[in-house]
Amino acid sequence: MKKWYGAAGICINDQGKILMVKQGLPEEGKRWSIPSGEKEKNETFEACCMREISEETGYDVQIVKALFIKESVEQGIEVKVHYFEVEVIGGMPVIQDPDHLIYEIGWKSTNEIKQLSLSFEGDRAFLLNFIHKKMKGVQR
């Protein structure tokens, strides 16, 4: 079975909004997701996460902590994605994706995430819960 390994970064700002990108192939339709992508040979999952966010959004980030690993089989391909919490340490929003699959960058609120068409529907509940937990901690 073919394998695909990658990383994804979840970044939340002071207003409780998550950094997301609108992506997709024109024939498949465009949907929102957190920045993510395939790990390159001899690259750590952490380095992959930081590189993909830079390419897709223009922001420089650092890893806050590892969150979880999502494993699945998609169209006969074994998929393993390492999710990380990250924070912005520099850069500015600019699309510089070498694959030309990113169309928009945005900070999305809880209400927006509830309504968005997502690339990975399974991420919706996790993202909403992540915002809830982070903002609860901020309000103490």
Short mmCIF file of C-alpha atoms in Angstrom, two decimals:
data_model
loop_
_atom_site.label_atom_id
_atom_site.label_comp_id
_atom_site.label_asym_id
_atom_site.label_seq_id
_atom_site.Cartn_x
_atom_site.Cartn_y
_atom_site.Cartn_z
CA MET A 1 0.00 0.00 0.00
CA LYS A 2 1.26 3.47 -0.89
CA LYS A 3 2.04 5.73 2.08
CA TRP A 4 1.65 9.48 2.58
CA TYR A 5 3.12 11.14 5.67
CA GLY A 6 2.63 14.76 6.52
CA ALA A 7 2.12 17.42 9.15
CA ALA A 8 -0.51 20.03 9.99
CA GLY A 9 -0.32 23.15 12.14
CA ILE A 10 -3.06 24.63 14.28
CA CYS A 11 -2.50 28.29 15.08
CA ILE A 12 -4.93 30.35 17.16
CA ASN A 13 -4.74 34.13 17.58
CA ASP A 14 -5.72 36.34 20.53
CA GLN A 15 -9.28 36.66 19.18
CA GLY A 16 -9.76 32.88 19.19
CA LYS A 17 -9.53 32.54 15.42
CA ILE A 18 -7.68 29.72 13.68
CA LEU A 19 -5.34 30.22 10.72
CA MET A 20 -6.80 28.43 7.70
CA VAL A 21 -6.28 28.23 3.96
CA LYS A 22 -8.76 27.74 1.12
CA GLN A 23 -7.32 25.10 -1.16
CA GLY A 24 -8.07 22.50 -3.77
CA LEU A 25 -7.83 21.46 -7.35
CA PRO A 26 -10.15 23.49 -9.60
CA GLU A 27 -12.04 20.38 -10.70
CA GLU A 28 -12.61 19.27 -7.06
CA GLY A 29 -13.81 22.57 -5.66
CA LYS A 30 -12.12 24.72 -3.06
CA ARG A 31 -12.44 23.98 0.65
CA TRP A 32 -10.92 25.27 3.88
CA SER A 33 -8.35 23.47 6.01
CA ILE A 34 -5.56 24.16 8.42
CA PRO A 35 -2.16 24.47 6.70
CA SER A 36 -0.68 21.04 6.08
CA GLY A 37 1.36 19.05 3.62
CA GLU A 38 3.60 16.13 2.82
CA LYS A 39 6.83 15.48 4.69
CA GLU A 40 9.95 15.57 2.54
CA LYS A 41 12.70 12.97 2.75
CA ASN A 42 15.04 13.55 5.74
CA GLU A 43 12.66 16.20 7.15
CA THR A 44 11.20 15.97 10.66
CA PHE A 45 7.45 16.26 11.09
CA GLU A 46 8.03 19.50 13.04
CA ALA A 47 10.12 20.98 10.20
CA CYS A 48 7.47 19.85 7.69
CA CYS A 49 4.76 21.63 9.67
CA MET A 50 6.73 24.89 9.87
CA ARG A 51 7.68 24.77 6.15
CA GLU A 52 4.15 24.04 4.97
CA ILE A 53 2.70 26.91 7.01
CA SER A 54 5.31 29.29 5.62
CA GLU A 55 4.64 28.14 2.04
CA GLU A 56 0.87 28.24 2.34
CA THR A 57 0.41 31.38 4.46
CA GLY A 58 3.65 33.41 4.57
CA TYR A 59 3.76 33.19 8.37
CA ASP A 60 6.81 31.94 10.26
CA VAL A 61 5.79 29.74 13.18
CA GLN A 62 7.33 27.77 15.97
CA ILE A 63 6.02 24.53 17.42
CA VAL A 64 4.25 24.90 20.76
CA LYS A 65 3.55 21.19 21.22
CA ALA A 66 2.61 17.98 19.43
CA LEU A 67 -1.15 17.34 19.58
CA PHE A 68 -1.93 13.98 17.98
CA ILE A 69 -1.37 11.76 14.94
CA LYS A 70 -4.30 11.10 12.60
CA GLU A 71 -4.06 7.79 10.74
CA SER A 72 -6.42 6.70 7.99
CA VAL A 73 -6.62 5.03 4.60
CA GLU A 74 -7.76 7.38 1.84
CA GLN A 75 -8.36 5.99 -1.65
CA GLY A 76 -6.05 3.04 -0.98
CA ILE A 77 -3.26 5.21 0.48
CA GLU A 78 -2.09 4.88 4.08
CA VAL A 79 -2.17 8.43 5.49
CA LYS A 80 -0.45 9.55 8.68
CA VAL A 81 -0.60 13.24 9.65
CA HIS A 82 1.11 14.70 12.70
CA TYR A 83 -0.85 17.64 14.14
CA PHE A 84 0.98 20.39 16.04
CA GLU A 85 -0.05 23.50 17.91
CA VAL A 86 2.02 26.40 16.56
CA GLU A 87 2.37 30.12 17.15
CA VAL A 88 3.24 32.89 14.70
CA ILE A 89 6.68 34.41 15.29
CA GLY A 90 6.96 36.48 12.10
CA GLY A 91 6.07 36.87 8.48
CA MET A 92 2.94 38.23 6.87
CA PRO A 93 0.04 36.68 4.95
CA VAL A 94 1.20 35.83 1.44
CA ILE A 95 0.52 32.76 -0.66
CA GLN A 96 3.78 31.24 -1.88
CA ASP A 97 2.59 27.66 -2.31
CA PRO A 98 4.78 25.84 -4.88
CA ASP A 99 1.88 23.50 -5.71
CA HIS A 100 -0.47 26.40 -6.56
CA LEU A 101 -3.33 24.85 -4.59
CA ILE A 102 -3.90 27.70 -2.11
CA TYR A 103 -6.37 30.42 -3.04
CA GLU A 104 -7.01 32.32 0.18
CA ILE A 105 -5.61 32.74 3.71
CA GLY A 106 -7.87 33.63 6.62
CA TRP A 107 -8.31 33.65 10.38
CA LYS A 108 -11.60 31.83 11.04
CA SER A 109 -13.84 32.12 14.11
CA THR A 110 -15.89 29.40 15.78
CA ASN A 111 -19.04 30.57 13.97
CA GLU A 112 -17.24 30.59 10.61
CA ILE A 113 -15.74 27.12 11.15
CA LYS A 114 -19.22 25.76 11.91
CA GLN A 115 -20.35 26.90 8.41
CA LEU A 116 -17.25 26.40 6.23
CA SER A 117 -16.88 23.69 3.62
CA LEU A 118 -13.86 21.81 4.99
CA SER A 119 -11.34 19.66 3.14
CA PHE A 120 -11.32 17.28 6.10
CA GLU A 121 -14.78 17.17 7.66
CA GLY A 122 -13.42 15.20 10.62
CA ASP A 123 -11.35 18.22 11.70
CA ARG A 124 -14.39 20.43 12.41
CA ALA A 125 -15.19 19.06 15.90
CA PHE A 126 -11.53 19.06 16.89
CA LEU A 127 -10.99 22.66 15.73
CA LEU A 128 -14.09 23.92 17.57
CA ASN A 129 -13.05 22.08 20.73
CA PHE A 130 -9.48 23.42 20.39
CA ILE A 131 -10.75 27.02 20.22
CA HIS A 132 -13.06 26.43 23.20
CA LYS A 133 -10.25 25.02 25.37
CA LYS A 134 -7.73 27.72 24.40
CA MET A 135 -10.11 30.61 24.96
CA LYS A 136 -11.32 29.15 28.27
CA GLY A 137 -7.69 29.15 29.43
CA VAL A 138 -7.21 32.79 28.32
CA GLN A 139 -10.24 34.03 30.28
CA ARG A 140 -8.98 32.84 33.67
#
